[in-house]
Every structure is written in C-alpha cells, then in structure tokens.
Amino acid sequence: AQTVTQSQPEMSVQEAETVTLSCTYDTSESDYYLFWYKQPPSRQMILVIRQEAYKQQNATENRFSVNFQKAAKSFSLKISDSQLGDAAMYFCAYTIGAGNMLTFGGGTRLMVKP
Amino acid sequence: GAVVSQHPSRVICKSGTSVKIECRSLDFQATTMFWYRQFPKQSLMLMATSNEGSKATYEQGVEKDKFLINHASLTLSTLTVTSAHPEDSSFYICSASLVGLAGREQFFGPGTRLTVL
C-alpha cells in the first residue's frame, strides 16, 4: 500500500525561529509529485509548496522550503522566520503519475509561540 | 489562483433525511473532482473520485448507494448523503483538478460541516 507518514503529531516553534516538519512516503512509482498543504482553523486547505519527483533541486516558496531526499523517500518542510499565522495543521501528500489522486499523511499540528 | 466553492458551508439535518452538497470550480474547468471526509483532528480521507460524464470511483469501504456523487459538468460535482445518520456527521471537503496542469495540483473547497441529529 502506498502511504505517507508524518511522525510528529505536534510541533511548537518560537515566533521568528525555524522549524522543520518531517514526512516520509512509500511508493514504487518513479513519476510522482509531492505537496505540503496547510489547514488553518478555517479548515480551508492551502497549498504551501510542491515538488516534482524528477527534479533534484529542492522547491522553495519564500519562507518555505523542502528537503527532498528521493532515495530515502523523505520530504521535509522547513519554515523559516515563523509567524503567528503559520499556526495550522500541515499535511504532506503525494500523487502518482496521471492519476492525480492525493494520498495524505496524518498531519502535524504546528503551534507558534509569540 | 483557481477557486473552488462549496455549498452549503454548514448543514444540520434530521436523521433519515438526505443532504446535497455542491462543489463548483468557479474559474476553471475540472475534469476530475474529489470528495474527502475529515473527522476532528484527523487527516483527509478520500471517499471518491468523480470524473465529468462518468460514474464516480469509490474508495474501499465507502457505500456508493449512501454517498451519491454526480459530476454533471466540468464545473460542478454534487455529493448527496442519503438517509443520513448521526455517524455521517463530519466535515466534507471537495477538490478539483485543473485540466492540463502538469503539476496535478488539486484546489480545495472550503468544506461543508454536516451535523445529523
């Protein structure tokens, strides 16, 4: 079965500090896409960052960056200069080939301390 | 960016009644829409994949006769919870996949909170 594992149910970070959320996945496919989604208290799912598996370069979006280790099947999210608005549930997910069905991890609740 | 709406945002119904939830892609055509269920403090669980003009594909354990999905156009999919019971109370989220986008990104609706009394 294809799975996504987020080993940290909760994480806490001080405002302006950096935090890394872990994600590992299991697939035998070679063509896939990885995502981090944010779900704030409003419950609206927001795409944070996307990584194509065929790209070796790690994706970055402003304060958000990933560490994509394909051989280890690891896809961690680093949030720099954490802000109060970053507090949310974060879900790691992937989709395979042309099917575009997302498989989600269990989520990590991020708390940001002022 | 692409916008997906859901209606209603909240619904309370009596046990035994049916509830319809609409999912619309407002500014793009979506060949595929997905329906998820999310229990409190849990992740999203895919219920079914809906393709325009064809029958939905349901995930294992999801009753297709209870959760009726219709994808009548490239911008509208509906989920009808038939004969709802309290255990169907949950947060339902739809998403839509953009036609031709190589990144295969899904755009999510704001969700519908269903409470069955």
PDB file of C-alpha atoms in Angstrom:
ATOM      1  CA  ALA A   1       0.000   0.000   0.000  1.00  0.00           C
ATOM      2  CA  GLN A   2       1.143   3.498  -0.704  1.00  0.00           C
ATOM      3  CA  THR A   3       1.500   5.512   2.462  1.00  0.00           C
ATOM      4  CA  VAL A   4       2.577   8.864   3.801  1.00  0.00           C
ATOM      5  CA  THR A   5       3.878   9.133   7.348  1.00  0.00           C
ATOM      6  CA  GLN A   6       4.181  12.269   9.421  1.00  0.00           C
ATOM      7  CA  SER A   7       5.879  11.207  12.617  1.00  0.00           C
ATOM      8  CA  GLN A   8       5.296  14.436  14.543  1.00  0.00           C
ATOM      9  CA  PRO A   9       1.664  14.873  15.653  1.00  0.00           C
ATOM     10  CA  GLU A  10       2.509  18.266  17.155  1.00  0.00           C
ATOM     11  CA  MET A  11       5.346  20.727  16.848  1.00  0.00           C
ATOM     12  CA  SER A  12       5.993  24.023  18.537  1.00  0.00           C
ATOM     13  CA  VAL A  13       8.194  26.896  17.426  1.00  0.00           C
ATOM     14  CA  GLN A  14       9.020  30.307  18.746  1.00  0.00           C
ATOM     15  CA  GLU A  15       7.999  33.210  16.562  1.00  0.00           C
ATOM     16  CA  ALA A  16      10.796  34.182  14.145  1.00  0.00           C
ATOM     17  CA  GLU A  17      12.529  30.838  14.612  1.00  0.00           C
ATOM     18  CA  THR A  18      12.844  27.967  12.153  1.00  0.00           C
ATOM     19  CA  VAL A  19      11.003  24.670  12.324  1.00  0.00           C
ATOM     20  CA  THR A  20      11.164  21.510  10.235  1.00  0.00           C
ATOM     21  CA  LEU A  21       8.249  19.152   9.739  1.00  0.00           C
ATOM     22  CA  SER A  22       9.022  15.579   8.746  1.00  0.00           C
ATOM     23  CA  CYS A  23       7.379  13.430   6.120  1.00  0.00           C
ATOM     24  CA  THR A  24       8.237  10.062   4.646  1.00  0.00           C
ATOM     25  CA  TYR A  25       6.388   8.237   1.946  1.00  0.00           C
ATOM     26  CA  ASP A  26       6.352   4.859   0.354  1.00  0.00           C
ATOM     27  CA  THR A  27       5.858   4.283  -3.347  1.00  0.00           C
ATOM     28  CA  SER A  28       7.369   2.130  -6.034  1.00  0.00           C
ATOM     29  CA  GLU A  29       6.480   4.640  -8.742  1.00  0.00           C
ATOM     30  CA  SER A  30       9.069   6.860 -10.353  1.00  0.00           C
ATOM     31  CA  ASP A  31       6.741   9.611 -11.558  1.00  0.00           C
ATOM     32  CA  TYR A  32       5.057  11.421  -8.693  1.00  0.00           C
ATOM     33  CA  TYR A  33       4.511  14.815  -7.136  1.00  0.00           C
ATOM     34  CA  LEU A  34       4.838  15.801  -3.500  1.00  0.00           C
ATOM     35  CA  PHE A  35       2.920  18.508  -1.704  1.00  0.00           C
ATOM     36  CA  TRP A  36       2.647  20.256   1.616  1.00  0.00           C
ATOM     37  CA  TYR A  37      -0.781  21.620   2.430  1.00  0.00           C
ATOM     38  CA  LYS A  38      -1.683  23.918   5.297  1.00  0.00           C
ATOM     39  CA  GLN A  39      -5.060  23.745   7.035  1.00  0.00           C
ATOM     40  CA  PRO A  40      -5.659  26.699   9.376  1.00  0.00           C
ATOM     41  CA  PRO A  41      -8.569  26.792  11.827  1.00  0.00           C
ATOM     42  CA  SER A  42     -10.851  27.851   8.975  1.00  0.00           C
ATOM     43  CA  ARG A  43     -10.338  24.313   7.588  1.00  0.00           C
ATOM     44  CA  GLN A  44      -9.526  25.668   4.108  1.00  0.00           C
ATOM     45  CA  MET A  45      -6.743  23.588   2.561  1.00  0.00           C
ATOM     46  CA  ILE A  46      -3.975  25.805   1.201  1.00  0.00           C
ATOM     47  CA  LEU A  47      -1.112  24.618  -0.954  1.00  0.00           C
ATOM     48  CA  VAL A  48       2.192  25.580   0.625  1.00  0.00           C
ATOM     49  CA  ILE A  49       4.715  24.026  -1.724  1.00  0.00           C
ATOM     50  CA  ARG A  50       5.028  21.434  -4.468  1.00  0.00           C
ATOM     51  CA  GLN A  51       7.926  19.236  -5.593  1.00  0.00           C
ATOM     52  CA  GLU A  52       8.220  17.202  -8.751  1.00  0.00           C
ATOM     53  CA  ALA A  53       9.991  13.909  -8.075  1.00  0.00           C
ATOM     54  CA  TYR A  54      12.049  14.166 -11.247  1.00  0.00           C
ATOM     55  CA  LYS A  55      13.585  17.425 -10.103  1.00  0.00           C
ATOM     56  CA  GLN A  56      16.658  17.215  -7.926  1.00  0.00           C
ATOM     57  CA  GLN A  57      16.501  20.839  -6.847  1.00  0.00           C
ATOM     58  CA  ASN A  58      14.545  21.434  -3.669  1.00  0.00           C
ATOM     59  CA  ALA A  59      11.490  23.636  -4.067  1.00  0.00           C
ATOM     60  CA  THR A  60      11.285  26.939  -2.229  1.00  0.00           C
ATOM     61  CA  GLU A  61       8.462  29.412  -1.742  1.00  0.00           C
ATOM     62  CA  ASN A  62       9.511  32.465   0.216  1.00  0.00           C
ATOM     63  CA  ARG A  63       9.905  31.292   3.846  1.00  0.00           C
ATOM     64  CA  PHE A  64       9.014  27.717   2.987  1.00  0.00           C
ATOM     65  CA  SER A  65      11.445  25.195   1.579  1.00  0.00           C
ATOM     66  CA  VAL A  66      11.675  21.448   1.342  1.00  0.00           C
ATOM     67  CA  ASN A  67      14.417  18.905   1.768  1.00  0.00           C
ATOM     68  CA  PHE A  68      13.600  16.236  -0.794  1.00  0.00           C
ATOM     69  CA  GLN A  69      15.610  13.066  -0.403  1.00  0.00           C
ATOM     70  CA  LYS A  70      14.323  10.756  -3.119  1.00  0.00           C
ATOM     71  CA  ALA A  71      16.360   7.702  -2.220  1.00  0.00           C
ATOM     72  CA  ALA A  72      15.282   7.939   1.392  1.00  0.00           C
ATOM     73  CA  LYS A  73      11.701   8.821   0.359  1.00  0.00           C
ATOM     74  CA  SER A  74      11.777  11.797   2.650  1.00  0.00           C
ATOM     75  CA  PHE A  75      10.136  15.172   2.068  1.00  0.00           C
ATOM     76  CA  SER A  76      10.512  17.555   4.997  1.00  0.00           C
ATOM     77  CA  LEU A  77       9.194  21.117   5.169  1.00  0.00           C
ATOM     78  CA  LYS A  78      11.252  23.913   6.646  1.00  0.00           C
ATOM     79  CA  ILE A  79       9.543  27.097   7.756  1.00  0.00           C
ATOM     80  CA  SER A  80      11.898  29.989   8.360  1.00  0.00           C
ATOM     81  CA  ASP A  81      11.119  33.121  10.357  1.00  0.00           C
ATOM     82  CA  SER A  82       7.957  31.543  11.718  1.00  0.00           C
ATOM     83  CA  GLN A  83       4.961  33.797  12.049  1.00  0.00           C
ATOM     84  CA  LEU A  84       1.854  33.534  14.192  1.00  0.00           C
ATOM     85  CA  GLY A  85      -0.164  32.975  11.019  1.00  0.00           C
ATOM     86  CA  ASP A  86       1.791  29.827  10.305  1.00  0.00           C
ATOM     87  CA  ALA A  87      -0.012  28.056  13.137  1.00  0.00           C
ATOM     88  CA  ALA A  88      -2.083  25.335  11.495  1.00  0.00           C
ATOM     89  CA  MET A  89      -2.279  21.667  10.615  1.00  0.00           C
ATOM     90  CA  TYR A  90       0.208  20.720   7.947  1.00  0.00           C
ATOM     91  CA  PHE A  91      -0.371  17.763   5.686  1.00  0.00           C
ATOM     92  CA  CYS A  92       2.180  16.086   3.476  1.00  0.00           C
ATOM     93  CA  ALA A  93       0.767  14.401   0.374  1.00  0.00           C
ATOM     94  CA  TYR A  94       1.714  12.887  -2.920  1.00  0.00           C
ATOM     95  CA  THR A  95       0.101  12.000  -6.191  1.00  0.00           C
ATOM     96  CA  ILE A  96       1.303   9.445  -8.689  1.00  0.00           C
ATOM     97  CA  GLY A  97       1.584   9.681 -12.438  1.00  0.00           C
ATOM     98  CA  ALA A  98      -1.558  10.660 -14.315  1.00  0.00           C
ATOM     99  CA  GLY A  99      -3.998   9.563 -11.672  1.00  0.00           C
ATOM    100  CA  ASN A 100      -3.669  12.759  -9.564  1.00  0.00           C
ATOM    101  CA  MET A 101      -5.318  11.202  -6.528  1.00  0.00           C
ATOM    102  CA  LEU A 102      -3.742  12.615  -3.376  1.00  0.00           C
ATOM    103  CA  THR A 103      -2.559  10.407  -0.552  1.00  0.00           C
ATOM    104  CA  PHE A 104      -2.278  12.355   2.683  1.00  0.00           C
ATOM    105  CA  GLY A 105      -0.220  11.888   5.783  1.00  0.00           C
ATOM    106  CA  GLY A 106      -1.782  12.083   9.222  1.00  0.00           C
ATOM    107  CA  GLY A 107      -0.849  15.709   9.717  1.00  0.00           C
ATOM    108  CA  THR A 108       1.292  17.760  12.085  1.00  0.00           C
ATOM    109  CA  ARG A 109      -0.182  20.474  14.237  1.00  0.00           C
ATOM    110  CA  LEU A 110       2.179  23.438  14.342  1.00  0.00           C
ATOM    111  CA  MET A 111       1.926  25.890  17.201  1.00  0.00           C
ATOM    112  CA  VAL A 112       3.751  29.207  17.053  1.00  0.00           C
ATOM    113  CA  LYS A 113       4.610  30.870  20.343  1.00  0.00           C
ATOM    114  CA  PRO A 114       4.797  34.672  20.483  1.00  0.00           C
TER     115      PRO A 114
ATOM    116  CA  GLY B   1      -5.487  31.248  -8.422  1.00  0.00           C
ATOM    117  CA  ALA B   2      -8.154  28.663  -9.132  1.00  0.00           C
ATOM    118  CA  VAL B   3     -11.189  28.894  -6.849  1.00  0.00           C
ATOM    119  CA  VAL B   4     -13.445  26.090  -5.694  1.00  0.00           C
ATOM    120  CA  SER B   5     -16.654  26.789  -3.821  1.00  0.00           C
ATOM    121  CA  GLN B   6     -18.816  24.527  -1.729  1.00  0.00           C
ATOM    122  CA  HIS B   7     -22.407  24.970  -0.717  1.00  0.00           C
ATOM    123  CA  PRO B   8     -23.660  24.871   1.929  1.00  0.00           C
ATOM    124  CA  SER B   9     -20.848  25.598   4.367  1.00  0.00           C
ATOM    125  CA  ARG B  10     -22.871  24.179   7.239  1.00  0.00           C
ATOM    126  CA  VAL B  11     -25.918  21.977   7.336  1.00  0.00           C
ATOM    127  CA  ILE B  12     -27.893  20.438  10.147  1.00  0.00           C
ATOM    128  CA  CYS B  13     -30.422  17.777   9.298  1.00  0.00           C
ATOM    129  CA  LYS B  14     -32.578  15.192  10.954  1.00  0.00           C
ATOM    130  CA  SER B  15     -31.686  11.536  10.879  1.00  0.00           C
ATOM    131  CA  GLY B  16     -33.142   9.804   7.847  1.00  0.00           C
ATOM    132  CA  THR B  17     -33.146  12.809   5.557  1.00  0.00           C
ATOM    133  CA  SER B  18     -30.887  13.383   2.560  1.00  0.00           C
ATOM    134  CA  VAL B  19     -28.443  16.217   2.150  1.00  0.00           C
ATOM    135  CA  LYS B  20     -26.867  17.505  -1.059  1.00  0.00           C
ATOM    136  CA  ILE B  21     -23.521  19.286  -1.114  1.00  0.00           C
ATOM    137  CA  GLU B  22     -22.392  21.169  -4.201  1.00  0.00           C
ATOM    138  CA  CYS B  23     -18.820  21.664  -5.333  1.00  0.00           C
ATOM    139  CA  ARG B  24     -18.073  24.178  -8.087  1.00  0.00           C
ATOM    140  CA  SER B  25     -14.905  25.217  -9.832  1.00  0.00           C
ATOM    141  CA  LEU B  26     -15.517  28.920 -10.400  1.00  0.00           C
ATOM    142  CA  ASP B  27     -12.880  29.975 -12.895  1.00  0.00           C
ATOM    143  CA  PHE B  28     -11.592  26.803 -14.475  1.00  0.00           C
ATOM    144  CA  GLN B  29     -12.750  23.505 -15.906  1.00  0.00           C
ATOM    145  CA  ALA B  30     -12.086  20.453 -13.804  1.00  0.00           C
ATOM    146  CA  THR B  31     -12.097  17.044 -15.416  1.00  0.00           C
ATOM    147  CA  THR B  32     -11.758  15.421 -12.044  1.00  0.00           C
ATOM    148  CA  MET B  33     -13.204  16.284  -8.660  1.00  0.00           C
ATOM    149  CA  PHE B  34     -12.527  14.520  -5.413  1.00  0.00           C
ATOM    150  CA  TRP B  35     -14.603  14.151  -2.276  1.00  0.00           C
ATOM    151  CA  TYR B  36     -12.973  13.822   1.139  1.00  0.00           C
ATOM    152  CA  ARG B  37     -14.219  13.290   4.628  1.00  0.00           C
ATOM    153  CA  GLN B  38     -12.385  14.654   7.633  1.00  0.00           C
ATOM    154  CA  PHE B  39     -13.114  13.733  11.221  1.00  0.00           C
ATOM    155  CA  PRO B  40     -11.957  16.047  14.035  1.00  0.00           C
ATOM    156  CA  LYS B  41      -8.194  16.141  14.455  1.00  0.00           C
ATOM    157  CA  GLN B  42      -7.693  13.636  11.663  1.00  0.00           C
ATOM    158  CA  SER B  43      -6.442  13.712   8.131  1.00  0.00           C
ATOM    159  CA  LEU B  44      -8.498  13.837   4.957  1.00  0.00           C
ATOM    160  CA  MET B  45      -9.877  10.505   3.818  1.00  0.00           C
ATOM    161  CA  LEU B  46     -10.654  10.175   0.144  1.00  0.00           C
ATOM    162  CA  MET B  47     -14.191   8.983  -0.405  1.00  0.00           C
ATOM    163  CA  ALA B  48     -14.468   9.026  -4.181  1.00  0.00           C
ATOM    164  CA  THR B  49     -13.077  10.356  -7.414  1.00  0.00           C
ATOM    165  CA  SER B  50     -15.532  11.965  -9.763  1.00  0.00           C
ATOM    166  CA  ASN B  51     -14.982  12.391 -13.491  1.00  0.00           C
ATOM    167  CA  GLU B  52     -17.261  14.504 -15.638  1.00  0.00           C
ATOM    168  CA  GLY B  53     -19.810  12.424 -17.511  1.00  0.00           C
ATOM    169  CA  SER B  54     -18.906   9.101 -15.939  1.00  0.00           C
ATOM    170  CA  LYS B  55     -19.588   7.183 -12.756  1.00  0.00           C
ATOM    171  CA  ALA B  56     -17.609   8.024  -9.685  1.00  0.00           C
ATOM    172  CA  THR B  57     -14.935   5.685  -8.385  1.00  0.00           C
ATOM    173  CA  TYR B  58     -15.418   4.973  -4.701  1.00  0.00           C
ATOM    174  CA  GLU B  59     -12.743   4.072  -2.213  1.00  0.00           C
ATOM    175  CA  GLN B  60     -12.929   0.810  -0.365  1.00  0.00           C
ATOM    176  CA  GLY B  61     -15.405   0.938   2.473  1.00  0.00           C
ATOM    177  CA  VAL B  62     -17.403   3.870   1.101  1.00  0.00           C
ATOM    178  CA  GLU B  63     -21.003   2.972   0.326  1.00  0.00           C
ATOM    179  CA  LYS B  64     -21.838   4.256  -3.128  1.00  0.00           C
ATOM    180  CA  ASP B  65     -25.578   3.966  -2.516  1.00  0.00           C
ATOM    181  CA  LYS B  66     -25.277   6.135   0.567  1.00  0.00           C
ATOM    182  CA  PHE B  67     -22.933   8.740  -0.857  1.00  0.00           C
ATOM    183  CA  LEU B  68     -24.271   9.551  -4.302  1.00  0.00           C
ATOM    184  CA  ILE B  69     -21.923  11.550  -6.491  1.00  0.00           C
ATOM    185  CA  ASN B  70     -22.901  13.288  -9.689  1.00  0.00           C
ATOM    186  CA  HIS B  71     -20.457  15.153 -11.910  1.00  0.00           C
ATOM    187  CA  ALA B  72     -22.754  16.680 -14.494  1.00  0.00           C
ATOM    188  CA  SER B  73     -20.405  19.277 -15.911  1.00  0.00           C
ATOM    189  CA  LEU B  74     -16.786  20.348 -15.901  1.00  0.00           C
ATOM    190  CA  THR B  75     -17.541  22.837 -13.152  1.00  0.00           C
ATOM    191  CA  LEU B  76     -19.997  21.062 -10.871  1.00  0.00           C
ATOM    192  CA  SER B  77     -19.990  17.919  -8.764  1.00  0.00           C
ATOM    193  CA  THR B  78     -22.539  17.059  -6.100  1.00  0.00           C
ATOM    194  CA  LEU B  79     -22.399  14.718  -3.133  1.00  0.00           C
ATOM    195  CA  THR B  80     -25.707  13.531  -1.721  1.00  0.00           C
ATOM    196  CA  VAL B  81     -25.696  11.845   1.648  1.00  0.00           C
ATOM    197  CA  THR B  82     -28.805   9.692   1.589  1.00  0.00           C
ATOM    198  CA  SER B  83     -30.710   8.654   4.703  1.00  0.00           C
ATOM    199  CA  ALA B  84     -28.199  10.443   6.882  1.00  0.00           C
ATOM    200  CA  HIS B  85     -27.437   9.181  10.361  1.00  0.00           C
ATOM    201  CA  PRO B  86     -25.521  10.760  13.244  1.00  0.00           C
ATOM    202  CA  GLU B  87     -22.403   8.780  12.339  1.00  0.00           C
ATOM    203  CA  ASP B  88     -22.364  10.605   8.987  1.00  0.00           C
ATOM    204  CA  SER B  89     -21.723  13.847  10.824  1.00  0.00           C
ATOM    205  CA  SER B  90     -18.371  15.066   9.602  1.00  0.00           C
ATOM    206  CA  PHE B  91     -16.549  17.699   7.585  1.00  0.00           C
ATOM    207  CA  TYR B  92     -16.782  17.059   3.850  1.00  0.00           C
ATOM    208  CA  ILE B  93     -14.276  18.649   1.503  1.00  0.00           C
ATOM    209  CA  CYS B  94     -14.187  18.624  -2.265  1.00  0.00           C
ATOM    210  CA  SER B  95     -11.279  19.391  -4.538  1.00  0.00           C
ATOM    211  CA  ALA B  96     -10.881  19.886  -8.249  1.00  0.00           C
ATOM    212  CA  SER B  97      -8.045  19.071 -10.573  1.00  0.00           C
ATOM    213  CA  LEU B  98      -7.126  21.586 -13.245  1.00  0.00           C
ATOM    214  CA  VAL B  99      -7.291  20.342 -16.817  1.00  0.00           C
ATOM    215  CA  GLY B 100      -3.901  20.135 -18.455  1.00  0.00           C
ATOM    216  CA  LEU B 101      -1.881  21.208 -15.452  1.00  0.00           C
ATOM    217  CA  ALA B 102       1.260  19.119 -15.332  1.00  0.00           C
ATOM    218  CA  GLY B 103       1.719  19.692 -11.639  1.00  0.00           C
ATOM    219  CA  ARG B 104      -1.502  17.856 -10.911  1.00  0.00           C
ATOM    220  CA  GLU B 105      -2.380  20.304  -8.185  1.00  0.00           C
ATOM    221  CA  GLN B 106      -5.761  19.998  -6.547  1.00  0.00           C
ATOM    222  CA  PHE B 107      -7.699  23.052  -5.487  1.00  0.00           C
ATOM    223  CA  PHE B 108      -9.825  22.625  -2.426  1.00  0.00           C
ATOM    224  CA  GLY B 109     -13.228  23.933  -1.497  1.00  0.00           C
ATOM    225  CA  PRO B 110     -13.784  25.458   1.941  1.00  0.00           C
ATOM    226  CA  GLY B 111     -15.615  22.383   3.191  1.00  0.00           C
ATOM    227  CA  THR B 112     -19.092  21.582   4.481  1.00  0.00           C
ATOM    228  CA  ARG B 113     -19.811  20.726   8.077  1.00  0.00           C
ATOM    229  CA  LEU B 114     -22.633  18.215   8.285  1.00  0.00           C
ATOM    230  CA  THR B 115     -24.392  17.590  11.564  1.00  0.00           C
ATOM    231  CA  VAL B 116     -27.024  14.885  11.674  1.00  0.00           C
ATOM    232  CA  LEU B 117     -29.310  14.996  14.691  1.00  0.00           C
TER     233      LEU B 117
END
